[in-house]
């Protein structure tokens, strides 16, 4: 006899587990199936984000930042550090502990919300009168029937043709977070979000890092002024980024990896490194889902086709997160998960794609929401811009971190905020104010008139809003 559920969620990453919790809160009988295994073969809920993505990368970014501060910047504060050392095993162990705390936290939340968890692979078997039959393959095989199915099976790293990941020499994000000793020379292909974050981790820990990027422009999706400022900071730190390259043959040997590449001038080059991280984007994951068995439609990239409401081509089958269109971000996946659970309950769940923030957790951090100056120009929209440098912010001076700026873009006629872009300290936290403002369709004057605590980095946000009207007070 198969087990019946109102809602079955396939995938326990941020899209899936949050959808399961919201559906349970709304009174549904919910199951969640996830196949991720920890080192001991047990469940490890949280998907890419928790296991090999957001959480472990931020743990290593923090540890490596402490190392860099102790080695290079504590002296500015009059703190002497002698005999500074690096215990890689301990640093990786701490990261693993942080991951496990998050895995266990989700298991606890499932118990609290009375969600039935199945550890294994969920596969569509067939449509039945009561919904869909889903088989679970794992240590405890099972057959379930769900009236509504939410697919949240995430994404996998994209490999370069002819250079599969071996996670020893050619690393995906997974191997990049498990390197046991600091490589003397590290290569990265792709200067996107992972390239910059992982490149920063290993550079801070002592690697000589070279990043090869195909596009001629640096961080093409980021506001040009902000990207330029960030590039200046990365250059100063010694992160070598080559733009406009063409990557050729990649060979692995006992000693390391050799990458043939052509630079922007068309000159042939070779990069010899101990390890190579390939971070050229991610592909939606529907491996083993049985999409074809039930006729679930995929697009040419392999993503599940959904409408604006995350409805798929099949009735009562929904899909959220990295496996569908849109930015591959944990918080976007979560918002979609909540909205779908609410729609199943007959409510009006909504995701505002215009206010999904982006953050790159390098130093300086880069964060933005809304449109860039180049997007506004190409759309022919009349706008006003205001910037404020952290160099003129008292708190940034006290922190000893004055790189970067806050930039506001507002409609020329109505003053509505159209985009906010930040490069600098704590940009990841500062961007929230801009998201709230844009959700409420605030004007730059609204932010300029709000009292911000002194001394705080958020005063730079207020000042950038004042700058839109050319009336900064501290610059
Ligand atoms: P996933 O998190 O990929 O979860 C999918 C889950 O489904 C997995 O557990 C998988 O095992 C399981 N699964 C797949 N198929 C099946 C099946 N058939 N049966 C059962 N289970 C199945 N985003 C941010 O917003 N901020 C960040 O700082 C950030 N940092 C990142 C750093 C790195 C190195 C990487 C790689 C990604 C990062 N991301 C970040 C992106 C973020 O991790 C993803 O956008 C997010 O995890 C997507 O969530 P999801 O639920 O769609 O899928
Ligand atoms: P990405 O899309 O951010 O960057 C990939 C880069 O590789 C691009 O600049 C692209 O031009 C380049 N590229 C593609 N093919 C290439 C080739 N053959 N040779 C050289 N360069 C090539 O992808 P990335 O860094 O792999 O990250 C995947 C996704 O994971 C991100 O887009 C993001 O959605 C998510 N992520 C989010 C983070 C965050 O929010 N802080 C952190 C890390 C990942």
PDB file of C-alpha atoms in Angstrom, residues 29-220:
ATOM      1  CA  UNK A  29       0.217  16.387   5.084  1.00  0.00           C
ATOM      2  CA  UNK A  30       3.721  16.773   3.598  1.00  0.00           C
ATOM      3  CA  UNK A  31       6.592  14.460   2.589  1.00  0.00           C
ATOM      4  CA  UNK A  32      10.040  15.572   1.451  1.00  0.00           C
ATOM      5  CA  UNK A  33      12.445  13.251  -0.391  1.00  0.00           C
ATOM      6  CA  UNK A  34      16.141  14.122  -0.573  1.00  0.00           C
ATOM      7  CA  UNK A  35      19.047  11.963  -1.658  1.00  0.00           C
ATOM      8  CA  UNK A  36      22.086  13.947  -0.415  1.00  0.00           C
ATOM      9  CA  UNK A  37      24.418  11.801   1.711  1.00  0.00           C
ATOM     10  CA  UNK A  38      26.894  12.961   4.340  1.00  0.00           C
ATOM     11  CA  UNK A  39      30.331  11.332   4.697  1.00  0.00           C
ATOM     12  CA  UNK A  40      28.770   8.503   6.719  1.00  0.00           C
ATOM     13  CA  UNK A  41      26.018   7.853   4.186  1.00  0.00           C
ATOM     14  CA  UNK A  42      23.347   9.502   6.335  1.00  0.00           C
ATOM     15  CA  UNK A  43      20.986  12.291   5.258  1.00  0.00           C
ATOM     16  CA  UNK A  44      22.358  15.794   4.754  1.00  0.00           C
ATOM     17  CA  UNK A  45      19.398  18.081   4.178  1.00  0.00           C
ATOM     18  CA  UNK A  46      19.912  21.537   2.705  1.00  0.00           C
ATOM     19  CA  UNK A  47      21.041  20.648  -0.823  1.00  0.00           C
ATOM     20  CA  UNK A  48      23.813  22.423  -2.676  1.00  0.00           C
ATOM     21  CA  UNK A  49      23.392  25.533  -0.524  1.00  0.00           C
ATOM     22  CA  UNK A  50      24.079  23.815   2.781  1.00  0.00           C
ATOM     23  CA  UNK A  51      26.477  21.072   1.694  1.00  0.00           C
ATOM     24  CA  UNK A  52      28.661  22.492  -1.089  1.00  0.00           C
ATOM     25  CA  UNK A  53      27.454  26.036  -1.703  1.00  0.00           C
ATOM     26  CA  UNK A  54      26.411  29.095   0.264  1.00  0.00           C
ATOM     27  CA  UNK A  55      27.160  27.858   3.774  1.00  0.00           C
ATOM     28  CA  UNK A  56      30.566  26.122   3.458  1.00  0.00           C
ATOM     29  CA  UNK A  57      31.848  28.811   1.082  1.00  0.00           C
ATOM     30  CA  UNK A  58      30.922  31.534   3.557  1.00  0.00           C
ATOM     31  CA  UNK A  59      32.548  29.577   6.401  1.00  0.00           C
ATOM     32  CA  UNK A  60      35.826  29.428   4.434  1.00  0.00           C
ATOM     33  CA  UNK A  61      35.498  33.045   3.317  1.00  0.00           C
ATOM     34  CA  UNK A  62      35.243  34.037   6.983  1.00  0.00           C
ATOM     35  CA  UNK A  63      38.176  31.863   8.114  1.00  0.00           C
ATOM     36  CA  UNK A  64      40.402  33.015   5.265  1.00  0.00           C
ATOM     37  CA  UNK A  65      39.456  36.662   5.930  1.00  0.00           C
ATOM     38  CA  UNK A  66      40.516  36.264   9.582  1.00  0.00           C
ATOM     39  CA  UNK A  67      43.857  34.836   8.373  1.00  0.00           C
ATOM     40  CA  UNK A  68      44.364  37.723   5.973  1.00  0.00           C
ATOM     41  CA  UNK A  69      43.446  40.270   8.652  1.00  0.00           C
ATOM     42  CA  UNK A  70      45.805  38.700  11.187  1.00  0.00           C
ATOM     43  CA  UNK A  71      48.617  38.511   8.647  1.00  0.00           C
ATOM     44  CA  UNK A  72      48.284  41.887   6.984  1.00  0.00           C
ATOM     45  CA  UNK A  73      45.927  44.274   8.751  1.00  0.00           C
ATOM     46  CA  UNK A  74      46.005  43.715  12.526  1.00  0.00           C
ATOM     47  CA  UNK A  75      49.313  45.634  12.655  1.00  0.00           C
ATOM     48  CA  UNK A  76      47.456  48.785  11.529  1.00  0.00           C
ATOM     49  CA  UNK A  77      45.437  48.515  14.758  1.00  0.00           C
ATOM     50  CA  UNK A  78      48.577  48.151  16.846  1.00  0.00           C
ATOM     51  CA  UNK A  79      48.117  44.408  17.270  1.00  0.00           C
ATOM     52  CA  UNK A  80      51.229  42.333  16.746  1.00  0.00           C
ATOM     53  CA  UNK A  81      50.855  38.761  15.633  1.00  0.00           C
ATOM     54  CA  UNK A  82      53.898  36.530  15.890  1.00  0.00           C
ATOM     55  CA  UNK A  83      54.131  32.961  14.613  1.00  0.00           C
ATOM     56  CA  UNK A  84      50.909  33.107  12.624  1.00  0.00           C
ATOM     57  CA  UNK A  85      50.095  29.614  11.361  1.00  0.00           C
ATOM     58  CA  UNK A  86      47.504  27.830   9.325  1.00  0.00           C
ATOM     59  CA  UNK A  87      45.835  24.571  10.400  1.00  0.00           C
ATOM     60  CA  UNK A  88      43.975  23.607   7.241  1.00  0.00           C
ATOM     61  CA  UNK A  89      42.484  20.460   8.768  1.00  0.00           C
ATOM     62  CA  UNK A  90      40.973  22.516  11.574  1.00  0.00           C
ATOM     63  CA  UNK A  91      39.677  25.174   9.202  1.00  0.00           C
ATOM     64  CA  UNK A  92      37.997  22.540   7.033  1.00  0.00           C
ATOM     65  CA  UNK A  93      36.734  20.761  10.167  1.00  0.00           C
ATOM     66  CA  UNK A  94      35.090  23.962  11.381  1.00  0.00           C
ATOM     67  CA  UNK A  95      33.445  24.399   7.989  1.00  0.00           C
ATOM     68  CA  UNK A  96      32.139  20.805   8.173  1.00  0.00           C
ATOM     69  CA  UNK A  97      30.738  21.463  11.665  1.00  0.00           C
ATOM     70  CA  UNK A  98      28.907  24.559  10.416  1.00  0.00           C
ATOM     71  CA  UNK A  99      27.461  22.479   7.554  1.00  0.00           C
ATOM     72  CA  UNK A 100      26.332  19.731   9.953  1.00  0.00           C
ATOM     73  CA  UNK A 101      24.665  22.247  12.271  1.00  0.00           C
ATOM     74  CA  UNK A 102      22.616  23.413   9.292  1.00  0.00           C
ATOM     75  CA  UNK A 103      21.836  19.824   8.126  1.00  0.00           C
ATOM     76  CA  UNK A 104      20.641  18.907  11.623  1.00  0.00           C
ATOM     77  CA  UNK A 105      18.718  22.162  11.946  1.00  0.00           C
ATOM     78  CA  UNK A 106      16.595  21.257   8.922  1.00  0.00           C
ATOM     79  CA  UNK A 107      15.933  17.732  10.252  1.00  0.00           C
ATOM     80  CA  UNK A 108      14.763  19.357  13.494  1.00  0.00           C
ATOM     81  CA  UNK A 109      12.499  21.744  11.543  1.00  0.00           C
ATOM     82  CA  UNK A 110      10.983  18.772   9.681  1.00  0.00           C
ATOM     83  CA  UNK A 111      10.159  17.070  12.995  1.00  0.00           C
ATOM     84  CA  UNK A 112       8.776  20.297  14.438  1.00  0.00           C
ATOM     85  CA  UNK A 113       6.490  20.761  11.410  1.00  0.00           C
ATOM     86  CA  UNK A 114       5.544  17.050  11.197  1.00  0.00           C
ATOM     87  CA  UNK A 115       6.997  16.617   7.718  1.00  0.00           C
ATOM     88  CA  UNK A 116       7.762  13.004   6.775  1.00  0.00           C
ATOM     89  CA  UNK A 117      11.294  12.751   5.431  1.00  0.00           C
ATOM     90  CA  UNK A 118      12.470  10.036   3.032  1.00  0.00           C
ATOM     91  CA  UNK A 119      16.206   9.672   2.376  1.00  0.00           C
ATOM     92  CA  UNK A 120      16.734   8.548  -1.208  1.00  0.00           C
ATOM     93  CA  UNK A 121      16.036   9.401  -4.811  1.00  0.00           C
ATOM     94  CA  UNK A 122      12.485  10.355  -5.748  1.00  0.00           C
ATOM     95  CA  UNK A 123      11.320   9.352  -9.228  1.00  0.00           C
ATOM     96  CA  UNK A 124       8.020   9.917 -11.015  1.00  0.00           C
ATOM     97  CA  UNK A 125       6.539   6.445 -11.682  1.00  0.00           C
ATOM     98  CA  UNK A 126       3.117   7.312 -13.132  1.00  0.00           C
ATOM     99  CA  UNK A 127       0.072   9.529 -12.866  1.00  0.00           C
ATOM    100  CA  UNK A 128      -2.708   7.926 -10.787  1.00  0.00           C
ATOM    101  CA  UNK A 129      -6.244   8.996  -9.883  1.00  0.00           C
ATOM    102  CA  UNK A 130      -5.097  10.467  -6.591  1.00  0.00           C
ATOM    103  CA  UNK A 131      -2.186  12.372  -8.144  1.00  0.00           C
ATOM    104  CA  UNK A 132       1.278  11.002  -8.906  1.00  0.00           C
ATOM    105  CA  UNK A 133       3.067   7.884  -7.771  1.00  0.00           C
ATOM    106  CA  UNK A 134       6.631   8.593  -6.687  1.00  0.00           C
ATOM    107  CA  UNK A 135       9.114   5.838  -5.917  1.00  0.00           C
ATOM    108  CA  UNK A 136      11.864   6.367  -3.374  1.00  0.00           C
ATOM    109  CA  UNK A 137      15.114   4.507  -4.044  1.00  0.00           C
ATOM    110  CA  UNK A 138      17.509   4.452  -1.123  1.00  0.00           C
ATOM    111  CA  UNK A 139      18.303   2.508   2.019  1.00  0.00           C
ATOM    112  CA  UNK A 140      14.540   2.196   2.690  1.00  0.00           C
ATOM    113  CA  UNK A 141      12.772   1.932  -0.697  1.00  0.00           C
ATOM    114  CA  UNK A 142       9.178   3.116  -0.684  1.00  0.00           C
ATOM    115  CA  UNK A 143       6.270   4.128  -2.873  1.00  0.00           C
ATOM    116  CA  UNK A 144       4.367   7.324  -2.208  1.00  0.00           C
ATOM    117  CA  UNK A 145       1.375   9.028  -3.797  1.00  0.00           C
ATOM    118  CA  UNK A 146       1.036  12.801  -3.715  1.00  0.00           C
ATOM    119  CA  UNK A 147      -1.831  15.011  -4.862  1.00  0.00           C
ATOM    120  CA  UNK A 148       0.621  17.869  -5.473  1.00  0.00           C
ATOM    121  CA  UNK A 149       4.293  17.425  -6.347  1.00  0.00           C
ATOM    122  CA  UNK A 150       6.865  20.188  -5.924  1.00  0.00           C
ATOM    123  CA  UNK A 151      10.113  19.492  -7.788  1.00  0.00           C
ATOM    124  CA  UNK A 152      13.151  21.245  -6.283  1.00  0.00           C
ATOM    125  CA  UNK A 153      16.022  19.127  -7.572  1.00  0.00           C
ATOM    126  CA  UNK A 154      18.506  21.981  -7.961  1.00  0.00           C
ATOM    127  CA  UNK A 155      21.543  22.178 -10.223  1.00  0.00           C
ATOM    128  CA  UNK A 156      24.983  20.694 -10.833  1.00  0.00           C
ATOM    129  CA  UNK A 157      28.295  22.306 -11.790  1.00  0.00           C
ATOM    130  CA  UNK A 158      28.907  22.554 -15.542  1.00  0.00           C
ATOM    131  CA  UNK A 159      32.120  20.858 -16.680  1.00  0.00           C
ATOM    132  CA  UNK A 160      34.312  22.032 -19.558  1.00  0.00           C
ATOM    133  CA  UNK A 161      34.115  19.700 -22.544  1.00  0.00           C
ATOM    134  CA  UNK A 162      37.046  17.257 -22.387  1.00  0.00           C
ATOM    135  CA  UNK A 163      37.884  18.129 -18.771  1.00  0.00           C
ATOM    136  CA  UNK A 164      35.558  16.186 -16.452  1.00  0.00           C
ATOM    137  CA  UNK A 165      35.682  16.896 -12.715  1.00  0.00           C
ATOM    138  CA  UNK A 166      37.911  14.400 -10.876  1.00  0.00           C
ATOM    139  CA  UNK A 167      37.702  16.501  -7.667  1.00  0.00           C
ATOM    140  CA  UNK A 168      41.457  15.927  -7.160  1.00  0.00           C
ATOM    141  CA  UNK A 169      43.005  18.088  -9.870  1.00  0.00           C
ATOM    142  CA  UNK A 170      40.003  19.486 -11.737  1.00  0.00           C
ATOM    143  CA  UNK A 171      37.583  20.693  -9.116  1.00  0.00           C
ATOM    144  CA  UNK A 172      33.937  21.716  -9.100  1.00  0.00           C
ATOM    145  CA  UNK A 173      32.567  23.770  -6.198  1.00  0.00           C
ATOM    146  CA  UNK A 174      32.504  20.509  -4.228  1.00  0.00           C
ATOM    147  CA  UNK A 175      36.231  19.740  -4.501  1.00  0.00           C
ATOM    148  CA  UNK A 176      37.100  23.447  -4.251  1.00  0.00           C
ATOM    149  CA  UNK A 177      35.736  23.418  -0.687  1.00  0.00           C
ATOM    150  CA  UNK A 178      37.731  20.333   0.350  1.00  0.00           C
ATOM    151  CA  UNK A 179      41.318  21.081  -0.732  1.00  0.00           C
ATOM    152  CA  UNK A 180      43.433  19.710   2.133  1.00  0.00           C
ATOM    153  CA  UNK A 181      46.574  21.823   1.628  1.00  0.00           C
ATOM    154  CA  UNK A 182      46.909  25.292   0.160  1.00  0.00           C
ATOM    155  CA  UNK A 183      47.877  24.869  -3.531  1.00  0.00           C
ATOM    156  CA  UNK A 184      50.967  26.898  -4.466  1.00  0.00           C
ATOM    157  CA  UNK A 185      49.387  27.768  -7.810  1.00  0.00           C
ATOM    158  CA  UNK A 186      45.644  27.684  -8.363  1.00  0.00           C
ATOM    159  CA  UNK A 187      43.807  28.222 -11.643  1.00  0.00           C
ATOM    160  CA  UNK A 188      40.143  29.076 -12.048  1.00  0.00           C
ATOM    161  CA  UNK A 189      38.101  29.043 -15.230  1.00  0.00           C
ATOM    162  CA  UNK A 190      35.303  31.613 -15.051  1.00  0.00           C
ATOM    163  CA  UNK A 191      35.378  34.873 -13.084  1.00  0.00           C
ATOM    164  CA  UNK A 192      31.728  34.682 -12.056  1.00  0.00           C
ATOM    165  CA  UNK A 193      30.456  34.442  -8.513  1.00  0.00           C
ATOM    166  CA  UNK A 194      32.134  31.145  -7.584  1.00  0.00           C
ATOM    167  CA  UNK A 195      35.370  32.092  -9.357  1.00  0.00           C
ATOM    168  CA  UNK A 196      35.676  35.298  -7.330  1.00  0.00           C
ATOM    169  CA  UNK A 197      34.581  33.822  -3.987  1.00  0.00           C
ATOM    170  CA  UNK A 198      36.721  30.661  -4.177  1.00  0.00           C
ATOM    171  CA  UNK A 199      39.597  32.552  -5.797  1.00  0.00           C
ATOM    172  CA  UNK A 200      39.505  34.960  -2.826  1.00  0.00           C
ATOM    173  CA  UNK A 201      39.507  32.135  -0.264  1.00  0.00           C
ATOM    174  CA  UNK A 202      42.612  30.457  -1.679  1.00  0.00           C
ATOM    175  CA  UNK A 203      44.459  33.697  -2.468  1.00  0.00           C
ATOM    176  CA  UNK A 204      44.008  34.831   1.138  1.00  0.00           C
ATOM    177  CA  UNK A 205      45.373  31.488   2.325  1.00  0.00           C
ATOM    178  CA  UNK A 206      48.485  31.913   0.185  1.00  0.00           C
ATOM    179  CA  UNK A 207      47.815  30.517  -3.312  1.00  0.00           C
ATOM    180  CA  UNK A 208      48.974  32.332  -6.398  1.00  0.00           C
ATOM    181  CA  UNK A 209      45.610  32.568  -8.164  1.00  0.00           C
ATOM    182  CA  UNK A 210      44.944  33.072 -11.896  1.00  0.00           C
ATOM    183  CA  UNK A 211      41.377  33.371 -13.183  1.00  0.00           C
ATOM    184  CA  UNK A 212      40.676  32.859 -16.903  1.00  0.00           C
ATOM    185  CA  UNK A 213      37.438  34.490 -18.080  1.00  0.00           C
ATOM    186  CA  UNK A 214      35.973  34.136 -21.579  1.00  0.00           C
ATOM    187  CA  UNK A 215      34.084  37.441 -21.627  1.00  0.00           C
ATOM    188  CA  UNK A 216      35.961  40.654 -22.427  1.00  0.00           C
ATOM    189  CA  UNK A 217      34.199  42.542 -19.619  1.00  0.00           C
ATOM    190  CA  UNK A 218      34.526  41.891 -15.895  1.00  0.00           C
ATOM    191  CA  UNK A 219      31.265  40.965 -14.110  1.00  0.00           C
ATOM    192  CA  UNK A 220      29.069  41.921 -17.059  1.00  0.00           C
TER     193      UNK A 220
END
